[in-house]
Amino acid sequence: MSDQWGGRQGSETPMGAVPDLGRPEPASGWAAGPSAAATAPTEKVPIEEMPTAGARVGVYLEDLASDHPTPGGGAWAAVSAAAGAALVAMVARLTIKKKGYEGVVDRMRAISDECDDERYTLLALADRDAEAYRDVMAAYKLPKNSPEEQHTWSTTLQKSLERAADIPLEVARRSVYLMALAEETLTTGNPNAASDALSAATSLHAAALSALANVDINAITFLDKTRQQELSDSANSLRHRAQSLLRDVSEAFFIAVHA
C-alpha cells in the first residue's frame, strides 16, 4: 500500500468528472449514487499531484491543526469520506478472494471499482472545498466604497457562499450513497471483514454530518431564501438517511458477529 493519500490507483479507466456543483440534485437522489452530471470522462490528475491526496498523513494533520483556516472541517469531511470509500473497496476485494462467495464476485468487483473512483473524487472535493473557502474570504475583502462596488461585493460574495455550500453538499450525498454500499458489503460480503464495513459506515456517517454542518453555516447568509430553503431541505433529508443507514449497518454488524 502506498504511503500517499489514496494508495493504489486502481483501474486505468477514466473516472466520472467531478459534477458541476452549481445546482446539485435534490437529496432524494442519493440512491442513484453520485450526481448524474458525473458521467463525462476526464483525464485523471496523478494522485500524488493533488494537494490533499499527495500529502503524507502526518503533514496533512499538521496543516489541519494549524491556525490557518484551510484545510478545515469541510475538507476533512471529504477526506473522511474517501477513507470510508477505501474501506468499502477493501471489504469488497476480500470478498472476491473468499471461497464460497463466487456468486457475488461480479458485484463486489463493481463496488470496489466504483469506490476507487469515489475515493479519487472525494479527495479532489477536499481541495475544492478549501479553494471555495478562500474565495469566500477574498470576496469579503472586496471594496464597498461606491454603489457599484457594493453591488459587485454582494454578488461575488453570494456566488462564493453558494459554492462553499454546494461542495460539502456533494460530499454528503456521496457519503450517504457509500454508506449504502458499506451496508451491502457487510450483509453479502466476507463476514471476516464485517468490522471494516462498519468502520467504513461510521467514517462516512461522520463525513456526512460534518459536510452538512458546512452546508448550514454557509447557507444561513444567503440572500436567495428559496435557494437557502432548498439546501436546508436537502441537508435534512441526507441527515435522516445517514442516520437510518448507520442504524441498519450497526444492526447488521451485530447479527454478523453473533450469528
PDB file of C-alpha atoms in Angstrom:
ATOM      1  CA  MET A   1       0.000   0.000   0.000  1.00  0.00           C
ATOM      2  CA  SER A   2       1.331   3.408  -0.915  1.00  0.00           C
ATOM      3  CA  ASP A   3       2.066   5.824   1.907  1.00  0.00           C
ATOM      4  CA  GLN A   4       0.450   8.566  -0.152  1.00  0.00           C
ATOM      5  CA  TRP A   5      -3.172   9.551   0.259  1.00  0.00           C
ATOM      6  CA  GLY A   6      -5.278   7.286  -1.913  1.00  0.00           C
ATOM      7  CA  GLY A   7      -2.936   4.275  -2.002  1.00  0.00           C
ATOM      8  CA  ARG A   8      -3.104   2.289  -5.205  1.00  0.00           C
ATOM      9  CA  GLN A   9      -4.654   3.998  -8.179  1.00  0.00           C
ATOM     10  CA  GLY A  10      -6.967   1.193  -9.211  1.00  0.00           C
ATOM     11  CA  SER A  11      -8.443   0.949 -12.684  1.00  0.00           C
ATOM     12  CA  GLU A  12      -6.932   2.872 -15.571  1.00  0.00           C
ATOM     13  CA  THR A  13     -10.410   3.649 -16.917  1.00  0.00           C
ATOM     14  CA  PRO A  14     -11.320   7.336 -16.696  1.00  0.00           C
ATOM     15  CA  MET A  15     -13.403   8.395 -13.755  1.00  0.00           C
ATOM     16  CA  GLY A  16     -16.599  10.395 -13.984  1.00  0.00           C
ATOM     17  CA  ALA A  17     -15.942  14.115 -13.939  1.00  0.00           C
ATOM     18  CA  VAL A  18     -16.490  15.864 -10.644  1.00  0.00           C
ATOM     19  CA  PRO A  19     -20.004  17.231 -11.203  1.00  0.00           C
ATOM     20  CA  ASP A  20     -20.972  20.840 -11.673  1.00  0.00           C
ATOM     21  CA  LEU A  21     -21.880  21.791  -8.147  1.00  0.00           C
ATOM     22  CA  GLY A  22     -23.691  24.979  -9.026  1.00  0.00           C
ATOM     23  CA  ARG A  23     -27.080  23.305  -8.810  1.00  0.00           C
ATOM     24  CA  PRO A  24     -26.810  19.974  -7.010  1.00  0.00           C
ATOM     25  CA  GLU A  25     -29.528  17.392  -7.384  1.00  0.00           C
ATOM     26  CA  PRO A  26     -32.138  17.081  -4.621  1.00  0.00           C
ATOM     27  CA  ALA A  27     -31.086  14.907  -1.725  1.00  0.00           C
ATOM     28  CA  SER A  28     -33.698  12.340  -2.695  1.00  0.00           C
ATOM     29  CA  GLY A  29     -31.331  11.375  -5.489  1.00  0.00           C
ATOM     30  CA  TRP A  30     -28.907   9.720  -3.068  1.00  0.00           C
ATOM     31  CA  ALA A  31     -29.972   6.246  -4.171  1.00  0.00           C
ATOM     32  CA  ALA A  32     -28.799   6.919  -7.702  1.00  0.00           C
ATOM     33  CA  GLY A  33     -25.272   7.443  -6.453  1.00  0.00           C
ATOM     34  CA  PRO A  34     -23.124  10.462  -7.250  1.00  0.00           C
ATOM     35  CA  SER A  35     -24.645  13.312  -9.233  1.00  0.00           C
ATOM     36  CA  ALA A  36     -25.848  12.342 -12.658  1.00  0.00           C
ATOM     37  CA  ALA A  37     -23.621  15.097 -14.029  1.00  0.00           C
ATOM     38  CA  ALA A  38     -20.621  12.937 -13.141  1.00  0.00           C
ATOM     39  CA  THR A  39     -20.707  10.986 -16.386  1.00  0.00           C
ATOM     40  CA  ALA A  40     -18.311  12.623 -18.828  1.00  0.00           C
ATOM     41  CA  PRO A  41     -14.848  11.052 -18.708  1.00  0.00           C
ATOM     42  CA  THR A  42     -11.931  13.266 -17.781  1.00  0.00           C
ATOM     43  CA  GLU A  43      -8.199  12.742 -17.564  1.00  0.00           C
ATOM     44  CA  LYS A  44      -7.150  11.818 -14.046  1.00  0.00           C
ATOM     45  CA  VAL A  45      -4.556  14.002 -12.409  1.00  0.00           C
ATOM     46  CA  PRO A  46      -1.887  11.773 -10.813  1.00  0.00           C
ATOM     47  CA  ILE A  47      -2.962  11.386  -7.224  1.00  0.00           C
ATOM     48  CA  GLU A  48       0.428  12.449  -5.883  1.00  0.00           C
ATOM     49  CA  GLU A  49      -0.005  15.801  -7.661  1.00  0.00           C
ATOM     50  CA  MET A  50      -3.282  16.595  -5.887  1.00  0.00           C
ATOM     51  CA  PRO A  51      -2.741  18.954  -2.891  1.00  0.00           C
ATOM     52  CA  THR A  52      -4.634  16.814  -0.386  1.00  0.00           C
ATOM     53  CA  ALA A  53      -4.099  13.395  -1.904  1.00  0.00           C
ATOM     54  CA  GLY A  54      -0.381  13.945  -2.371  1.00  0.00           C
ATOM     55  CA  ALA A  55       0.269  14.887   1.257  1.00  0.00           C
ATOM     56  CA  ARG A  56       1.558  12.402   3.814  1.00  0.00           C
ATOM     57  CA  VAL A  57      -0.875  11.815   6.653  1.00  0.00           C
ATOM     58  CA  GLY A  58       1.280  13.473   9.307  1.00  0.00           C
ATOM     59  CA  VAL A  59       1.930  16.575   7.217  1.00  0.00           C
ATOM     60  CA  TYR A  60      -1.747  16.939   6.363  1.00  0.00           C
ATOM     61  CA  LEU A  61      -2.744  16.652  10.016  1.00  0.00           C
ATOM     62  CA  GLU A  62      -0.188  19.311  10.904  1.00  0.00           C
ATOM     63  CA  ASP A  63      -1.871  21.608   8.385  1.00  0.00           C
ATOM     64  CA  LEU A  64      -5.263  20.711   9.825  1.00  0.00           C
ATOM     65  CA  ALA A  65      -4.082  21.537  13.357  1.00  0.00           C
ATOM     66  CA  SER A  66      -2.562  24.884  12.392  1.00  0.00           C
ATOM     67  CA  ASP A  67      -4.147  28.309  12.817  1.00  0.00           C
ATOM     68  CA  HIS A  68      -4.786  28.543   9.075  1.00  0.00           C
ATOM     69  CA  PRO A  69      -8.495  28.443   8.127  1.00  0.00           C
ATOM     70  CA  THR A  70      -7.848  25.855   5.408  1.00  0.00           C
ATOM     71  CA  PRO A  71      -7.930  22.934   5.321  1.00  0.00           C
ATOM     72  CA  GLY A  72     -10.825  22.802   7.757  1.00  0.00           C
ATOM     73  CA  GLY A  73     -13.881  20.771   8.630  1.00  0.00           C
ATOM     74  CA  GLY A  74     -15.279  20.712   5.114  1.00  0.00           C
ATOM     75  CA  ALA A  75     -12.082  19.411   3.568  1.00  0.00           C
ATOM     76  CA  TRP A  76     -11.686  16.872   6.351  1.00  0.00           C
ATOM     77  CA  ALA A  77     -15.241  15.637   5.736  1.00  0.00           C
ATOM     78  CA  ALA A  78     -14.211  14.786   2.178  1.00  0.00           C
ATOM     79  CA  VAL A  79     -11.033  13.055   3.372  1.00  0.00           C
ATOM     80  CA  SER A  80     -13.038  11.029   5.916  1.00  0.00           C
ATOM     81  CA  ALA A  81     -15.455  10.015   3.185  1.00  0.00           C
ATOM     82  CA  ALA A  82     -12.527   8.991   0.967  1.00  0.00           C
ATOM     83  CA  ALA A  83     -11.244   6.779   3.801  1.00  0.00           C
ATOM     84  CA  GLY A  84     -14.702   5.237   4.102  1.00  0.00           C
ATOM     85  CA  ALA A  85     -14.747   4.531   0.369  1.00  0.00           C
ATOM     86  CA  ALA A  86     -11.334   2.866   0.645  1.00  0.00           C
ATOM     87  CA  LEU A  87     -12.583   0.572   3.410  1.00  0.00           C
ATOM     88  CA  VAL A  88     -15.659  -0.429   1.420  1.00  0.00           C
ATOM     89  CA  ALA A  89     -13.381  -1.290  -1.510  1.00  0.00           C
ATOM     90  CA  MET A  90     -11.210  -3.385   0.800  1.00  0.00           C
ATOM     91  CA  VAL A  91     -14.183  -5.405   2.095  1.00  0.00           C
ATOM     92  CA  ALA A  92     -15.337  -5.989  -1.483  1.00  0.00           C
ATOM     93  CA  ARG A  93     -11.888  -7.214  -2.528  1.00  0.00           C
ATOM     94  CA  LEU A  94     -11.609  -9.509   0.478  1.00  0.00           C
ATOM     95  CA  THR A  95     -14.947 -10.991  -0.558  1.00  0.00           C
ATOM     96  CA  ILE A  96     -13.756 -11.602  -4.114  1.00  0.00           C
ATOM     97  CA  LYS A  97     -10.932 -13.754  -2.738  1.00  0.00           C
ATOM     98  CA  LYS A  98     -13.056 -15.753  -0.298  1.00  0.00           C
ATOM     99  CA  LYS A  99     -14.192 -19.268  -1.181  1.00  0.00           C
ATOM    100  CA  GLY A 100     -17.938 -19.696  -1.193  1.00  0.00           C
ATOM    101  CA  TYR A 101     -18.691 -16.158  -2.364  1.00  0.00           C
ATOM    102  CA  GLU A 102     -18.379 -16.794  -6.088  1.00  0.00           C
ATOM    103  CA  GLY A 103     -21.983 -15.662  -6.593  1.00  0.00           C
ATOM    104  CA  VAL A 104     -21.227 -12.072  -5.603  1.00  0.00           C
ATOM    105  CA  VAL A 105     -17.794 -11.705  -7.215  1.00  0.00           C
ATOM    106  CA  ASP A 106     -19.025  -9.542 -10.107  1.00  0.00           C
ATOM    107  CA  ARG A 107     -20.972  -7.272  -7.795  1.00  0.00           C
ATOM    108  CA  MET A 108     -18.070  -6.911  -5.375  1.00  0.00           C
ATOM    109  CA  ARG A 109     -15.698  -6.141  -8.218  1.00  0.00           C
ATOM    110  CA  ALA A 110     -18.079  -3.428  -9.415  1.00  0.00           C
ATOM    111  CA  ILE A 111     -18.304  -1.987  -5.896  1.00  0.00           C
ATOM    112  CA  SER A 112     -14.540  -1.942  -5.439  1.00  0.00           C
ATOM    113  CA  ASP A 113     -14.010  -0.184  -8.777  1.00  0.00           C
ATOM    114  CA  GLU A 114     -16.710   2.363  -8.022  1.00  0.00           C
ATOM    115  CA  CYS A 115     -15.258   3.065  -4.590  1.00  0.00           C
ATOM    116  CA  ASP A 116     -11.825   3.644  -6.113  1.00  0.00           C
ATOM    117  CA  ASP A 117     -13.325   6.338  -8.332  1.00  0.00           C
ATOM    118  CA  GLU A 118     -15.265   7.798  -5.408  1.00  0.00           C
ATOM    119  CA  ARG A 119     -12.112   7.963  -3.290  1.00  0.00           C
ATOM    120  CA  TYR A 120     -10.348   9.939  -6.002  1.00  0.00           C
ATOM    121  CA  THR A 121     -13.312  12.270  -6.488  1.00  0.00           C
ATOM    122  CA  LEU A 122     -13.699  12.922  -2.770  1.00  0.00           C
ATOM    123  CA  LEU A 123     -10.040  13.824  -2.403  1.00  0.00           C
ATOM    124  CA  ALA A 124     -10.467  16.280  -5.272  1.00  0.00           C
ATOM    125  CA  LEU A 125     -13.510  17.709  -3.494  1.00  0.00           C
ATOM    126  CA  ALA A 126     -11.377  18.239  -0.380  1.00  0.00           C
ATOM    127  CA  ASP A 127      -9.169  20.557  -2.419  1.00  0.00           C
ATOM    128  CA  ARG A 128     -12.180  22.285  -3.959  1.00  0.00           C
ATOM    129  CA  ASP A 129     -13.682  22.874  -0.519  1.00  0.00           C
ATOM    130  CA  ALA A 130     -10.528  24.620   0.655  1.00  0.00           C
ATOM    131  CA  GLU A 131     -10.463  26.709  -2.529  1.00  0.00           C
ATOM    132  CA  ALA A 132     -14.108  27.684  -2.057  1.00  0.00           C
ATOM    133  CA  TYR A 133     -13.465  28.926   1.469  1.00  0.00           C
ATOM    134  CA  ARG A 134     -10.533  31.016   0.272  1.00  0.00           C
ATOM    135  CA  ASP A 135     -12.814  32.518  -2.376  1.00  0.00           C
ATOM    136  CA  VAL A 136     -15.329  33.475   0.317  1.00  0.00           C
ATOM    137  CA  MET A 137     -12.625  35.201   2.344  1.00  0.00           C
ATOM    138  CA  ALA A 138     -11.423  37.061  -0.753  1.00  0.00           C
ATOM    139  CA  ALA A 139     -14.971  38.174  -1.558  1.00  0.00           C
ATOM    140  CA  TYR A 140     -15.430  39.635   1.915  1.00  0.00           C
ATOM    141  CA  LYS A 141     -12.360  41.820   1.328  1.00  0.00           C
ATOM    142  CA  LEU A 142     -13.614  43.424  -1.895  1.00  0.00           C
ATOM    143  CA  PRO A 143     -14.070  47.205  -1.714  1.00  0.00           C
ATOM    144  CA  LYS A 144     -17.538  48.588  -0.902  1.00  0.00           C
ATOM    145  CA  ASN A 145     -16.975  52.336  -1.274  1.00  0.00           C
ATOM    146  CA  SER A 146     -19.488  53.011  -4.056  1.00  0.00           C
ATOM    147  CA  PRO A 147     -22.885  51.587  -5.036  1.00  0.00           C
ATOM    148  CA  GLU A 148     -21.244  49.783  -7.934  1.00  0.00           C
ATOM    149  CA  GLU A 149     -18.589  48.270  -5.678  1.00  0.00           C
ATOM    150  CA  GLN A 150     -21.238  47.293  -3.157  1.00  0.00           C
ATOM    151  CA  HIS A 151     -23.205  45.516  -5.876  1.00  0.00           C
ATOM    152  CA  THR A 152     -20.075  43.685  -7.078  1.00  0.00           C
ATOM    153  CA  TRP A 153     -19.202  42.775  -3.485  1.00  0.00           C
ATOM    154  CA  SER A 154     -22.677  41.409  -2.760  1.00  0.00           C
ATOM    155  CA  THR A 155     -22.949  39.435  -6.000  1.00  0.00           C
ATOM    156  CA  THR A 156     -19.457  37.952  -5.734  1.00  0.00           C
ATOM    157  CA  LEU A 157     -19.924  37.065  -2.076  1.00  0.00           C
ATOM    158  CA  GLN A 158     -23.240  35.304  -2.659  1.00  0.00           C
ATOM    159  CA  LYS A 159     -21.815  33.259  -5.526  1.00  0.00           C
ATOM    160  CA  SER A 160     -18.823  32.225  -3.441  1.00  0.00           C
ATOM    161  CA  LEU A 161     -21.046  31.330  -0.464  1.00  0.00           C
ATOM    162  CA  GLU A 162     -23.255  29.180  -2.686  1.00  0.00           C
ATOM    163  CA  ARG A 163     -20.232  27.315  -4.000  1.00  0.00           C
ATOM    164  CA  ALA A 164     -18.941  26.902  -0.442  1.00  0.00           C
ATOM    165  CA  ALA A 165     -22.270  25.262   0.451  1.00  0.00           C
ATOM    166  CA  ASP A 166     -22.711  23.213  -2.731  1.00  0.00           C
ATOM    167  CA  ILE A 167     -19.361  21.425  -2.453  1.00  0.00           C
ATOM    168  CA  PRO A 168     -19.936  19.925   1.021  1.00  0.00           C
ATOM    169  CA  LEU A 169     -23.492  19.036  -0.024  1.00  0.00           C
ATOM    170  CA  GLU A 170     -21.971  16.926  -2.793  1.00  0.00           C
ATOM    171  CA  VAL A 171     -19.595  15.350  -0.276  1.00  0.00           C
ATOM    172  CA  ALA A 172     -22.566  14.488   1.938  1.00  0.00           C
ATOM    173  CA  ARG A 173     -24.525  12.982  -0.968  1.00  0.00           C
ATOM    174  CA  ARG A 174     -21.596  10.790  -1.922  1.00  0.00           C
ATOM    175  CA  SER A 175     -21.016   9.798   1.703  1.00  0.00           C
ATOM    176  CA  VAL A 176     -24.608   8.658   2.154  1.00  0.00           C
ATOM    177  CA  TYR A 177     -24.502   6.716  -1.087  1.00  0.00           C
ATOM    178  CA  LEU A 178     -21.298   4.991   0.017  1.00  0.00           C
ATOM    179  CA  MET A 179     -22.902   4.111   3.358  1.00  0.00           C
ATOM    180  CA  ALA A 180     -25.408   2.024   1.416  1.00  0.00           C
ATOM    181  CA  LEU A 181     -22.517   0.230  -0.303  1.00  0.00           C
ATOM    182  CA  ALA A 182     -20.918  -0.368   3.098  1.00  0.00           C
ATOM    183  CA  GLU A 183     -24.139  -1.998   4.266  1.00  0.00           C
ATOM    184  CA  GLU A 184     -24.253  -4.151   1.137  1.00  0.00           C
ATOM    185  CA  THR A 185     -20.705  -5.418   1.598  1.00  0.00           C
ATOM    186  CA  LEU A 186     -21.389  -6.123   5.266  1.00  0.00           C
ATOM    187  CA  THR A 187     -24.567  -8.128   4.608  1.00  0.00           C
ATOM    188  CA  THR A 188     -23.452 -10.017   1.485  1.00  0.00           C
ATOM    189  CA  GLY A 189     -19.668  -9.921   1.692  1.00  0.00           C
ATOM    190  CA  ASN A 190     -16.857 -11.558   3.635  1.00  0.00           C
ATOM    191  CA  PRO A 191     -18.036 -11.830   7.278  1.00  0.00           C
ATOM    192  CA  ASN A 192     -14.448 -11.701   8.498  1.00  0.00           C
ATOM    193  CA  ALA A 193     -14.346  -8.077   7.316  1.00  0.00           C
ATOM    194  CA  ALA A 194     -17.610  -7.050   8.995  1.00  0.00           C
ATOM    195  CA  SER A 195     -15.820  -4.688  11.378  1.00  0.00           C
ATOM    196  CA  ASP A 196     -14.154  -2.984   8.421  1.00  0.00           C
ATOM    197  CA  ALA A 197     -17.525  -2.442   6.757  1.00  0.00           C
ATOM    198  CA  LEU A 198     -18.882  -0.956   9.986  1.00  0.00           C
ATOM    199  CA  SER A 199     -15.801   1.249  10.274  1.00  0.00           C
ATOM    200  CA  ALA A 200     -16.437   2.456   6.734  1.00  0.00           C
ATOM    201  CA  ALA A 201     -20.050   3.288   7.534  1.00  0.00           C
ATOM    202  CA  THR A 202     -19.190   5.206  10.712  1.00  0.00           C
ATOM    203  CA  SER A 203     -16.490   7.192   8.913  1.00  0.00           C
ATOM    204  CA  LEU A 204     -18.919   8.012   6.123  1.00  0.00           C
ATOM    205  CA  HIS A 205     -21.633   8.970   8.621  1.00  0.00           C
ATOM    206  CA  ALA A 206     -19.258  11.381  10.357  1.00  0.00           C
ATOM    207  CA  ALA A 207     -18.217  12.761   6.986  1.00  0.00           C
ATOM    208  CA  ALA A 208     -21.832  13.387   6.001  1.00  0.00           C
ATOM    209  CA  LEU A 209     -22.666  15.204   9.242  1.00  0.00           C
ATOM    210  CA  SER A 210     -19.501  17.296   9.075  1.00  0.00           C
ATOM    211  CA  ALA A 211     -20.133  18.218   5.457  1.00  0.00           C
ATOM    212  CA  LEU A 212     -23.741  19.151   6.181  1.00  0.00           C
ATOM    213  CA  ALA A 213     -22.647  21.400   9.031  1.00  0.00           C
ATOM    214  CA  ASN A 214     -20.619  23.303   6.467  1.00  0.00           C
ATOM    215  CA  VAL A 215     -23.656  23.498   4.201  1.00  0.00           C
ATOM    216  CA  ASP A 216     -25.697  25.001   7.028  1.00  0.00           C
ATOM    217  CA  ILE A 217     -23.154  27.593   8.112  1.00  0.00           C
ATOM    218  CA  ASN A 218     -22.752  28.923   4.579  1.00  0.00           C
ATOM    219  CA  ALA A 219     -26.447  28.819   3.667  1.00  0.00           C
ATOM    220  CA  ILE A 220     -27.587  30.990   6.586  1.00  0.00           C
ATOM    221  CA  THR A 221     -26.082  34.057   4.908  1.00  0.00           C
ATOM    222  CA  PHE A 222     -27.814  33.548   1.544  1.00  0.00           C
ATOM    223  CA  LEU A 223     -29.836  36.449   0.217  1.00  0.00           C
ATOM    224  CA  ASP A 224     -31.738  33.988  -2.000  1.00  0.00           C
ATOM    225  CA  LYS A 225     -34.091  32.463   0.578  1.00  0.00           C
ATOM    226  CA  THR A 226     -35.542  29.995  -1.915  1.00  0.00           C
ATOM    227  CA  ARG A 227     -32.084  28.591  -2.563  1.00  0.00           C
ATOM    228  CA  GLN A 228     -31.431  28.594   1.162  1.00  0.00           C
ATOM    229  CA  GLN A 229     -34.576  26.532   1.787  1.00  0.00           C
ATOM    230  CA  GLU A 230     -33.649  24.083  -0.975  1.00  0.00           C
ATOM    231  CA  LEU A 231     -30.277  23.477   0.650  1.00  0.00           C
ATOM    232  CA  SER A 232     -31.839  23.120   4.086  1.00  0.00           C
ATOM    233  CA  ASP A 233     -34.342  20.546   2.817  1.00  0.00           C
ATOM    234  CA  SER A 234     -31.612  18.590   1.033  1.00  0.00           C
ATOM    235  CA  ALA A 235     -29.385  18.645   4.108  1.00  0.00           C
ATOM    236  CA  ASN A 236     -32.172  17.451   6.417  1.00  0.00           C
ATOM    237  CA  SER A 237     -33.099  14.628   4.052  1.00  0.00           C
ATOM    238  CA  LEU A 238     -29.487  13.486   3.907  1.00  0.00           C
ATOM    239  CA  ARG A 239     -29.139  13.615   7.697  1.00  0.00           C
ATOM    240  CA  HIS A 240     -32.176  11.397   8.164  1.00  0.00           C
ATOM    241  CA  ARG A 241     -30.979   8.925   5.543  1.00  0.00           C
ATOM    242  CA  ALA A 242     -27.470   8.808   7.022  1.00  0.00           C
ATOM    243  CA  GLN A 243     -28.863   8.098  10.489  1.00  0.00           C
ATOM    244  CA  SER A 244     -31.124   5.373   9.144  1.00  0.00           C
ATOM    245  CA  LEU A 245     -28.257   3.720   7.288  1.00  0.00           C
ATOM    246  CA  LEU A 246     -25.987   3.870  10.326  1.00  0.00           C
ATOM    247  CA  ARG A 247     -28.656   2.111  12.374  1.00  0.00           C
ATOM    248  CA  ASP A 248     -29.107  -0.551   9.687  1.00  0.00           C
ATOM    249  CA  VAL A 249     -25.371  -1.169   9.382  1.00  0.00           C
ATOM    250  CA  SER A 250     -24.951  -1.378  13.151  1.00  0.00           C
ATOM    251  CA  GLU A 251     -27.757  -3.932  13.386  1.00  0.00           C
ATOM    252  CA  ALA A 252     -26.278  -5.926  10.516  1.00  0.00           C
ATOM    253  CA  PHE A 253     -22.914  -5.955  12.252  1.00  0.00           C
ATOM    254  CA  PHE A 254     -24.475  -7.223  15.476  1.00  0.00           C
ATOM    255  CA  ILE A 255     -26.153 -10.017  13.556  1.00  0.00           C
ATOM    256  CA  ALA A 256     -22.923 -10.913  11.752  1.00  0.00           C
ATOM    257  CA  VAL A 257     -20.940 -11.064  14.985  1.00  0.00           C
ATOM    258  CA  HIS A 258     -23.500 -13.113  16.874  1.00  0.00           C
ATOM    259  CA  ALA A 259     -24.553 -15.413  14.030  1.00  0.00           C
TER     260      ALA A 259
END
